[in-house]
Coordinates of C-alpha atoms and ligand atoms in Angstrom, one line a residue:
M20 CA 0.0 0.0 0.0
T21 CA 1.4 3.4 -1.0
V22 CA 1.5 6.0 1.7
I23 CA -0.2 9.1 0.5
L24 CA 1.5 12.2 1.9
E25 CA 0.2 15.7 2.0
Q26 CA 2.3 17.6 -0.5
A27 CA 3.1 20.6 1.7
R28 CA 5.9 21.7 4.0
R29 CA 4.8 21.3 7.6
L30 CA 7.0 21.9 10.6
I31 CA 5.6 20.5 13.9
T32 CA 8.8 20.5 15.9
E33 CA 12.2 22.1 15.5
I34 CA 14.5 20.3 13.1
P35 CA 15.6 17.8 14.3
G36 CA 12.7 16.9 16.5
P37 CA 12.9 14.8 19.7
R38 CA 12.5 11.4 17.9
S39 CA 15.1 12.2 15.3
R40 CA 17.5 13.3 18.1
E41 CA 16.9 10.0 19.9
L42 CA 17.6 8.0 16.8
M43 CA 20.7 10.1 16.1
A44 CA 22.0 9.2 19.5
R45 CA 21.4 5.5 18.7
K46 CA 23.2 6.0 15.3
H47 CA 26.2 7.4 17.1
S48 CA 26.4 4.3 19.3
A49 CA 25.7 1.8 16.5
V50 CA 26.8 3.2 13.1
A51 CA 30.4 3.8 12.1
A52 CA 31.3 7.4 12.4
G53 CA 32.6 7.5 8.8
V54 CA 29.0 7.2 7.5
G55 CA 27.9 10.8 7.8
T56 CA 24.4 12.4 7.2
T57 CA 23.5 15.7 5.5
M58 CA 20.6 16.3 7.9
P59 CA 20.1 15.0 11.4
V60 CA 16.6 13.9 10.6
F61 CA 15.2 10.3 10.3
V62 CA 12.6 9.5 7.7
E63 CA 9.4 7.7 8.1
A64 CA 7.8 8.1 4.6
A65 CA 8.3 10.0 1.4
S66 CA 6.5 10.6 -1.9
G67 CA 5.9 13.2 -4.6
G68 CA 8.1 16.1 -3.5
V69 CA 8.1 15.6 0.2
V70 CA 9.8 13.6 3.0
R71 CA 8.1 13.1 6.3
D72 CA 10.3 12.6 9.3
V73 CA 9.7 10.5 12.5
D74 CA 8.5 13.6 14.3
G75 CA 5.8 14.3 11.7
N76 CA 7.6 17.2 10.0
I77 CA 7.1 17.3 6.3
L78 CA 10.1 18.5 4.4
I79 CA 10.4 19.6 0.8
D80 CA 12.8 17.4 -1.1
L81 CA 15.2 19.2 -3.4
G82 CA 17.8 16.3 -3.3
S83 CA 16.0 13.1 -4.4
G84 CA 18.4 11.1 -2.2
I85 CA 21.2 12.3 -4.5
A86 CA 19.4 12.1 -7.8
V87 CA 18.0 8.7 -7.2
T88 CA 14.2 9.1 -6.8
T89 CA 13.9 11.0 -10.0
V90 CA 10.4 9.5 -10.6
G91 CA 9.5 10.3 -7.0
N92 CA 9.8 8.3 -3.8
S93 CA 7.8 5.2 -3.7
A94 CA 6.4 6.1 -7.1
P95 CA 3.1 4.1 -7.6
R96 CA 4.3 2.0 -10.6
V97 CA 7.5 1.2 -8.8
V98 CA 5.7 0.1 -5.6
D99 CA 3.3 -2.1 -7.6
A100 CA 6.1 -3.7 -9.7
V101 CA 8.3 -4.3 -6.6
S102 CA 5.4 -5.7 -4.6
E103 CA 4.5 -8.2 -7.3
Q104 CA 8.1 -9.2 -7.8
V105 CA 8.9 -9.6 -4.1
A106 CA 5.9 -12.0 -3.8
A107 CA 7.0 -14.1 -6.8
F108 CA 10.7 -14.5 -6.1
T109 CA 13.3 -12.3 -4.5
H110 CA 16.6 -13.8 -5.9
T111 CA 17.9 -16.6 -7.9
C112 CA 21.2 -15.0 -9.2
F113 CA 21.0 -14.2 -12.9
M114 CA 24.3 -16.2 -13.3
V115 CA 22.6 -19.3 -11.9
T116 CA 19.0 -19.4 -13.2
P117 CA 18.2 -16.2 -15.2
Y118 CA 14.9 -14.4 -15.4
E119 CA 13.2 -12.2 -18.1
S120 CA 13.2 -8.8 -16.3
Y121 CA 17.1 -8.6 -16.4
V122 CA 16.9 -9.1 -20.2
A123 CA 14.1 -6.6 -20.5
V124 CA 16.1 -3.9 -18.6
C125 CA 19.0 -4.5 -21.0
E126 CA 16.7 -4.2 -24.0
A127 CA 15.3 -1.0 -22.6
L128 CA 18.9 0.4 -22.1
A129 CA 19.7 -0.5 -25.7
R130 CA 16.7 1.4 -26.9
L131 CA 17.1 4.5 -24.6
T132 CA 20.9 5.1 -24.7
P133 CA 22.4 7.3 -27.4
G134 CA 23.3 5.7 -30.7
D135 CA 21.6 3.1 -32.9
H136 CA 24.5 0.7 -33.0
D137 CA 24.2 -2.9 -31.8
K138 CA 24.4 -2.8 -27.9
R139 CA 24.7 -5.1 -25.0
S140 CA 24.4 -4.4 -21.2
A141 CA 25.5 -5.9 -18.0
L142 CA 23.8 -5.1 -14.6
F143 CA 25.3 -4.4 -11.2
N144 CA 24.4 -2.9 -7.9
S145 CA 26.0 0.4 -7.4
G146 CA 27.4 3.2 -9.6
A147 CA 31.0 2.5 -8.5
E148 CA 30.6 -1.2 -9.3
A149 CA 29.4 -0.3 -12.8
V150 CA 32.3 2.2 -13.4
E151 CA 34.7 -0.6 -12.3
N152 CA 33.1 -3.0 -14.8
A153 CA 33.2 -0.4 -17.6
V154 CA 36.9 -0.2 -17.0
K155 CA 37.3 -4.0 -17.0
I156 CA 35.4 -4.1 -20.3
A157 CA 37.5 -1.4 -21.9
R158 CA 40.7 -3.1 -20.8
A159 CA 39.5 -6.5 -22.1
H160 CA 38.5 -4.9 -25.4
T161 CA 41.7 -2.7 -26.0
R162 CA 44.2 -5.0 -24.2
R163 CA 45.6 -1.7 -22.8
S164 CA 45.6 -0.7 -19.1
A165 CA 45.6 3.1 -18.6
V166 CA 42.5 5.0 -17.7
V167 CA 42.0 8.8 -17.8
A168 CA 39.7 10.6 -15.5
F169 CA 39.3 14.4 -15.1
D170 CA 39.7 17.1 -12.5
H171 CA 36.7 17.4 -10.2
A172 CA 35.6 13.9 -11.2
Y173 CA 33.6 11.7 -8.9
H174 CA 33.3 8.0 -9.8
G175 CA 32.7 6.3 -6.4
R176 CA 34.4 5.0 -3.3
T177 CA 35.8 1.5 -4.2
N178 CA 39.5 1.2 -4.6
L179 CA 39.6 1.8 -8.4
T180 CA 36.9 4.4 -8.3
M181 CA 38.6 6.3 -5.5
A182 CA 41.7 6.5 -7.7
M183 CA 39.5 7.9 -10.4
T184 CA 37.7 10.4 -8.1
A185 CA 39.6 13.7 -7.8
K186 CA 38.8 15.1 -4.4
S187 CA 40.8 13.9 -1.4
M188 CA 38.6 14.9 1.5
P189 CA 36.3 13.1 2.3
Y190 CA 36.5 10.5 -0.4
K191 CA 40.2 9.3 -0.5
S192 CA 42.1 10.8 2.4
G193 CA 43.8 8.1 4.4
F194 CA 42.4 5.2 2.2
G195 CA 45.3 4.7 -0.2
P196 CA 47.3 3.2 -1.8
F197 CA 45.0 3.5 -4.8
A198 CA 44.7 1.5 -8.0
S199 CA 47.5 2.2 -10.5
E200 CA 47.3 3.3 -14.2
V201 CA 44.8 6.1 -13.5
Y202 CA 45.7 9.5 -14.9
R203 CA 44.0 12.8 -14.6
A204 CA 43.3 15.4 -17.3
P205 CA 42.1 19.0 -17.0
M206 CA 38.4 19.5 -17.2
S207 CA 36.5 22.2 -19.1
Y208 CA 35.1 24.4 -16.3
P209 CA 33.8 27.6 -18.0
Y210 CA 33.4 29.6 -14.8
R211 CA 37.0 28.9 -13.7
D212 CA 39.2 28.3 -16.7
G213 CA 39.3 31.8 -18.2
G214 CA 36.7 31.3 -20.7
L215 CA 38.5 28.5 -22.7
D216 CA 36.0 27.4 -25.4
G217 CA 35.2 23.7 -25.7
P218 CA 37.6 22.7 -28.4
A219 CA 40.5 24.7 -26.8
A220 CA 39.8 23.0 -23.4
A221 CA 39.7 19.6 -25.2
Q222 CA 43.0 20.4 -26.8
R223 CA 44.5 21.2 -23.4
A224 CA 43.2 17.9 -22.0
L225 CA 44.3 15.9 -25.0
S226 CA 47.8 17.3 -24.9
V227 CA 48.1 16.1 -21.3
I228 CA 46.7 12.7 -22.2
D229 CA 49.0 12.4 -25.2
K230 CA 52.2 13.5 -23.5
Q231 CA 51.6 11.9 -20.1
V232 CA 49.9 8.6 -21.0
G233 CA 50.0 8.1 -24.8
A234 CA 47.0 6.7 -26.7
A235 CA 48.8 3.4 -27.3
N236 CA 48.6 2.7 -23.6
L237 CA 45.2 4.1 -23.0
A238 CA 42.1 1.8 -22.6
A239 CA 39.5 4.4 -21.7
V240 CA 38.7 8.0 -21.0
V241 CA 35.9 8.2 -18.4
I242 CA 34.0 11.4 -18.0
E243 CA 30.7 12.7 -16.4
P244 CA 29.0 14.7 -19.2
I245 CA 27.9 17.0 -16.4
Q246 CA 30.0 16.5 -13.3
G247 CA 28.0 15.7 -10.1
E248 CA 29.9 15.8 -6.8
G249 CA 32.6 18.0 -8.4
G250 CA 30.1 20.9 -8.7
F251 CA 27.6 20.4 -11.5
I252 CA 30.2 21.5 -13.9
V253 CA 28.9 21.7 -17.5
P254 CA 31.8 21.6 -19.9
A255 CA 31.9 24.2 -22.7
P256 CA 30.1 23.3 -25.9
G257 CA 32.2 21.0 -28.1
F258 CA 34.5 19.8 -25.3
L259 CA 32.9 16.4 -24.9
A260 CA 32.6 15.8 -28.7
A261 CA 36.3 16.7 -29.3
I262 CA 37.3 14.2 -26.6
A263 CA 35.0 11.5 -27.9
D264 CA 36.2 12.0 -31.5
W265 CA 39.9 11.8 -30.4
C266 CA 39.0 8.5 -28.6
T267 CA 37.4 7.1 -31.7
D268 CA 40.4 8.1 -33.8
N269 CA 42.8 6.5 -31.3
G270 CA 41.0 3.3 -30.5
V271 CA 40.3 4.5 -26.9
V272 CA 37.0 3.6 -25.3
F273 CA 35.0 6.7 -24.5
I274 CA 33.0 6.0 -21.3
A275 CA 30.3 8.4 -20.1
D276 CA 29.6 8.2 -16.4
E277 CA 25.9 9.2 -16.4
V278 CA 25.3 7.8 -12.9
Q279 CA 24.0 11.2 -11.7
S280 CA 23.0 12.9 -14.9
G281 CA 21.1 10.0 -16.5
F282 CA 17.4 9.0 -16.7
A283 CA 15.7 12.2 -17.6
R284 CA 17.5 14.2 -14.9
T285 CA 18.8 16.8 -17.3
A286 CA 15.7 17.1 -19.6
T287 CA 17.0 14.5 -22.0
M288 CA 17.2 10.8 -21.2
F289 CA 21.0 11.1 -21.0
A290 CA 23.1 14.3 -20.6
C291 CA 25.4 13.3 -23.6
E292 CA 22.4 14.0 -25.9
H293 CA 22.7 17.7 -25.3
E294 CA 26.1 17.6 -27.0
G295 CA 25.2 15.1 -29.6
V296 CA 27.8 12.7 -28.2
V297 CA 27.4 8.9 -28.6
P298 CA 29.6 7.2 -25.9
D299 CA 31.1 3.8 -26.6
L300 CA 30.1 2.7 -23.1
I301 CA 27.6 4.5 -20.8
V302 CA 27.4 3.9 -17.1
T303 CA 24.1 4.3 -15.3
A304 CA 22.8 3.9 -11.8
K305 CA 21.1 6.3 -9.3
G306 CA 17.9 7.3 -11.2
I307 CA 17.5 4.0 -13.0
A308 CA 15.3 2.1 -10.5
G309 CA 13.3 4.6 -8.4
G310 CA 15.5 4.0 -5.3
L311 CA 16.3 0.3 -5.6
P312 CA 20.0 -0.6 -6.0
L313 CA 20.8 -1.2 -9.6
S314 CA 23.4 0.0 -12.1
A315 CA 24.4 -0.9 -15.6
V316 CA 27.1 -0.7 -18.3
T317 CA 25.6 -0.4 -21.8
G318 CA 27.7 -0.1 -25.0
R319 CA 28.9 -1.3 -28.3
A320 CA 28.3 -5.0 -28.7
E321 CA 31.9 -5.7 -29.8
M322 CA 33.3 -4.0 -26.7
M323 CA 30.8 -5.4 -24.2
D324 CA 31.4 -8.9 -25.5
A325 CA 35.2 -8.7 -25.2
P326 CA 35.4 -10.2 -21.6
H327 CA 35.3 -14.0 -21.5
V328 CA 32.2 -15.8 -20.3
G329 CA 32.1 -15.6 -16.5
G330 CA 34.3 -12.5 -16.5
L331 CA 31.5 -10.2 -15.6
G332 CA 28.8 -10.6 -13.0
G333 CA 28.2 -10.6 -9.2
T334 CA 25.8 -12.3 -6.8
Y335 CA 23.2 -9.6 -6.7
G336 CA 23.8 -7.7 -10.0
G337 CA 20.5 -7.2 -11.8
N338 CA 18.5 -8.4 -8.8
P339 CA 14.9 -9.2 -9.9
I340 CA 13.3 -6.7 -7.5
A341 CA 15.6 -3.9 -8.7
C342 CA 14.9 -4.9 -12.4
A343 CA 11.2 -4.8 -11.8
A344 CA 11.7 -1.3 -10.3
A345 CA 13.8 -0.2 -13.3
L346 CA 11.1 -1.3 -15.8
A347 CA 8.5 0.6 -13.8
T348 CA 10.7 3.6 -13.5
I349 CA 11.3 3.7 -17.3
E350 CA 7.6 3.3 -17.9
T351 CA 6.9 6.2 -15.5
I352 CA 9.5 8.5 -17.2
E353 CA 8.0 7.8 -20.6
S354 CA 4.3 7.7 -19.8
D355 CA 4.3 10.7 -17.5
G356 CA 6.4 12.9 -19.8
L357 CA 9.1 13.4 -17.2
I358 CA 11.7 14.6 -19.7
D359 CA 9.4 17.6 -20.4
R360 CA 8.8 17.9 -16.7
A361 CA 12.5 18.2 -16.1
R362 CA 12.7 21.0 -18.7
A363 CA 9.8 22.9 -17.0
I364 CA 11.5 22.5 -13.6
E365 CA 14.7 24.0 -15.2
S366 CA 12.8 27.1 -16.3
V367 CA 11.3 27.6 -12.8
I368 CA 14.6 27.1 -11.0
L369 CA 16.7 29.2 -13.4
A370 CA 14.2 32.1 -13.3
R371 CA 14.2 32.1 -9.5
L372 CA 18.0 31.8 -9.2
H373 CA 18.7 34.5 -11.7
A374 CA 16.3 36.8 -9.9
L375 CA 18.2 36.0 -6.7
A376 CA 21.6 36.6 -8.4
A377 CA 20.4 40.1 -9.4
T378 CA 20.5 41.1 -5.7
D379 CA 23.2 38.9 -4.4
D380 CA 26.7 39.4 -5.9
R381 CA 28.0 36.4 -4.0
I382 CA 26.3 34.2 -6.5
G383 CA 29.3 33.6 -8.9
D384 CA 27.7 31.1 -11.3
I385 CA 24.4 29.4 -12.0
R386 CA 24.6 26.3 -14.1
G387 CA 23.2 22.9 -15.0
R388 CA 20.5 21.4 -17.0
G389 CA 16.9 20.2 -16.4
A390 CA 16.4 19.3 -12.7
M391 CA 20.2 19.3 -12.1
I392 CA 21.0 22.9 -11.3
A393 CA 23.6 24.5 -9.1
V394 CA 24.7 27.8 -7.7
E395 CA 28.4 28.5 -7.0
I396 CA 28.9 30.8 -4.1
V397 CA 31.8 33.2 -3.8
H398 CA 33.1 36.2 -1.9
S399 CA 31.6 39.5 -3.0
G400 CA 33.3 40.8 -6.2
T401 CA 35.7 37.9 -6.6
D402 CA 35.6 34.3 -7.7
T403 CA 37.0 33.1 -4.4
P404 CA 34.9 30.1 -3.1
D405 CA 32.9 30.6 0.0
P406 CA 32.2 27.2 1.5
E407 CA 31.3 28.6 4.9
R408 CA 28.4 30.7 3.5
T409 CA 27.4 27.7 1.3
K410 CA 27.1 25.5 4.4
A411 CA 25.3 28.2 6.3
I412 CA 22.7 28.6 3.6
A413 CA 22.2 24.9 3.4
M414 CA 21.8 24.6 7.1
T415 CA 19.3 27.5 7.3
A416 CA 17.3 25.8 4.6
H417 CA 17.4 22.5 6.4
A418 CA 16.2 24.1 9.6
A419 CA 13.3 25.5 7.6
G420 CA 12.3 22.1 6.3
V421 CA 14.0 22.0 2.8
I422 CA 16.4 19.3 1.9
V423 CA 19.2 20.8 -0.2
L424 CA 22.7 19.4 -0.9
T425 CA 26.1 21.0 -1.4
C426 CA 28.9 19.8 -3.6
G427 CA 32.0 21.0 -5.4
T428 CA 35.7 20.6 -5.2
Y429 CA 35.7 23.8 -3.1
G430 CA 32.6 23.0 -1.1
N431 CA 30.9 26.1 -2.4
V432 CA 28.2 24.8 -4.6
L433 CA 24.5 24.4 -3.7
R434 CA 22.9 21.8 -5.9
L435 CA 19.2 21.3 -6.6
L436 CA 18.0 17.8 -7.6
P437 CA 14.3 17.8 -7.1
P438 CA 12.3 14.7 -7.9
L439 CA 10.5 15.2 -11.2
S440 CA 7.3 14.4 -9.3
I441 CA 7.4 17.7 -7.4
S442 CA 4.6 20.1 -8.0
D443 CA 5.3 23.7 -9.2
E444 CA 3.8 25.0 -5.9
L445 CA 6.1 22.9 -3.7
L446 CA 9.1 23.8 -5.9
H447 CA 8.4 27.5 -5.6
E448 CA 8.0 27.1 -1.8
G449 CA 11.3 25.3 -1.6
L450 CA 12.9 28.1 -3.6
D451 CA 11.2 30.8 -1.4
V452 CA 12.9 29.1 1.6
L453 CA 16.2 29.0 -0.2
A454 CA 15.9 32.7 -1.1
E455 CA 15.3 33.5 2.6
A456 CA 18.3 31.4 3.5
F457 CA 20.4 33.4 1.0
A458 CA 19.2 36.7 2.6
A459 CA 19.8 35.4 6.1
S460 CA 23.3 34.0 5.5
Ligands
PLP521 C1 27.1 8.6 -7.2 C2 28.0 8.5 -8.4 C3 28.8 7.3 -8.5 C4 28.9 6.2 -7.5 O1 27.7 5.6 -7.4 P1 27.4 4.7 -6.1 O2 26.1 4.0 -6.4 O3 27.4 5.6 -4.9 O4 28.5 3.7 -6.1 C5 29.6 7.3 -9.7 N1 29.6 8.3 -10.6 C6 28.8 9.4 -10.4 C7 28.9 10.4 -11.5 C8 28.0 9.5 -9.3 O5 27.3 10.6 -9.2

């Protein structure tokens, strides 16, 4: 049974309330300290554009659990599909006795991802696991070992993906040694790279790759078409295409990490489409299954089929409940017109943020696409990052019942990732609260 929640912000106690504080005390005694939380609030239910906490407060969700519940929390089709599947069977392991829904998800990925070439997919549990497998596939295909990732990149927290992730604190510090054969290239970051255009920024990156790695040694270039944790950095037009073309010319596998930007989030099914780029391999997770753990690598059949039989897999990869959720999520995106909805959300958010920037010269940059929009916060009249104010704004919004996340290499980016199921009214109310938080901080 789906919990129907009133779609309105409602504060009954202070944030956090007494029951959340009690649970937070239990967390401190039972959960490893390394697992932090953005807000000290425990959840009881969530749907549409709201999250209800254990004290009965109803919060506006501008985070979607980090771009996961794009179709909304406990979206009705997902709830039905998961309920039906969980009653039929919960697990067999696809590598032991397979089931149809796994194949159907791979068919859907072939249909939805950019390019009309012959494609294959493999399913996993997390974004990091899928990134690791994309690298395995690229290495098996090219018989080369080097991997290039970019400044500000985030690809996960496993050993290989930590090596690929750029930022030390909190993701890597103290956790080395890291996987070898991972190299870093400069990203196109229009706000901070002196206005380099896309092709020039690509030339700068390709020169580093050519001189420091060499195409003959390079299996794959891995890039987020819009960077997530690194600060919602949208590369200058032409950057991605120039890198992808160079990869094609040099037999290097071009891997798009669309874990955060995929599945309608940026007002296209995948963010690569904005730049007309067709990746060789595309990595998806987060928004793919309405909150169930699922990830995928999808790509050119001849690359995907390079690893030997038994070389890819995992006990839970493509779990039947997660696959049922993914099929229901995809149906929801398509039937409910959520790509158009993401575009409408973009207009609302951009209009409000630009109005805010007109009176606040500490907003250095507003960027992003669809329902993936961020504000970079700086000191007045400079481009010096202001992580303290960024944190203060986020905490003020939290206390007022709005879930908002920060990100960025310099910790000075507020990011908005509302579920596409949020109403205009609720979105505006969330942005009102954010505007008040900017004024107060
Ligand atoms: C979140 C994220 C990952 C890692 O996904 P997990 O499911 O947390 O392992 C990888 N790449 C990008 C771009 C992400 O945003």
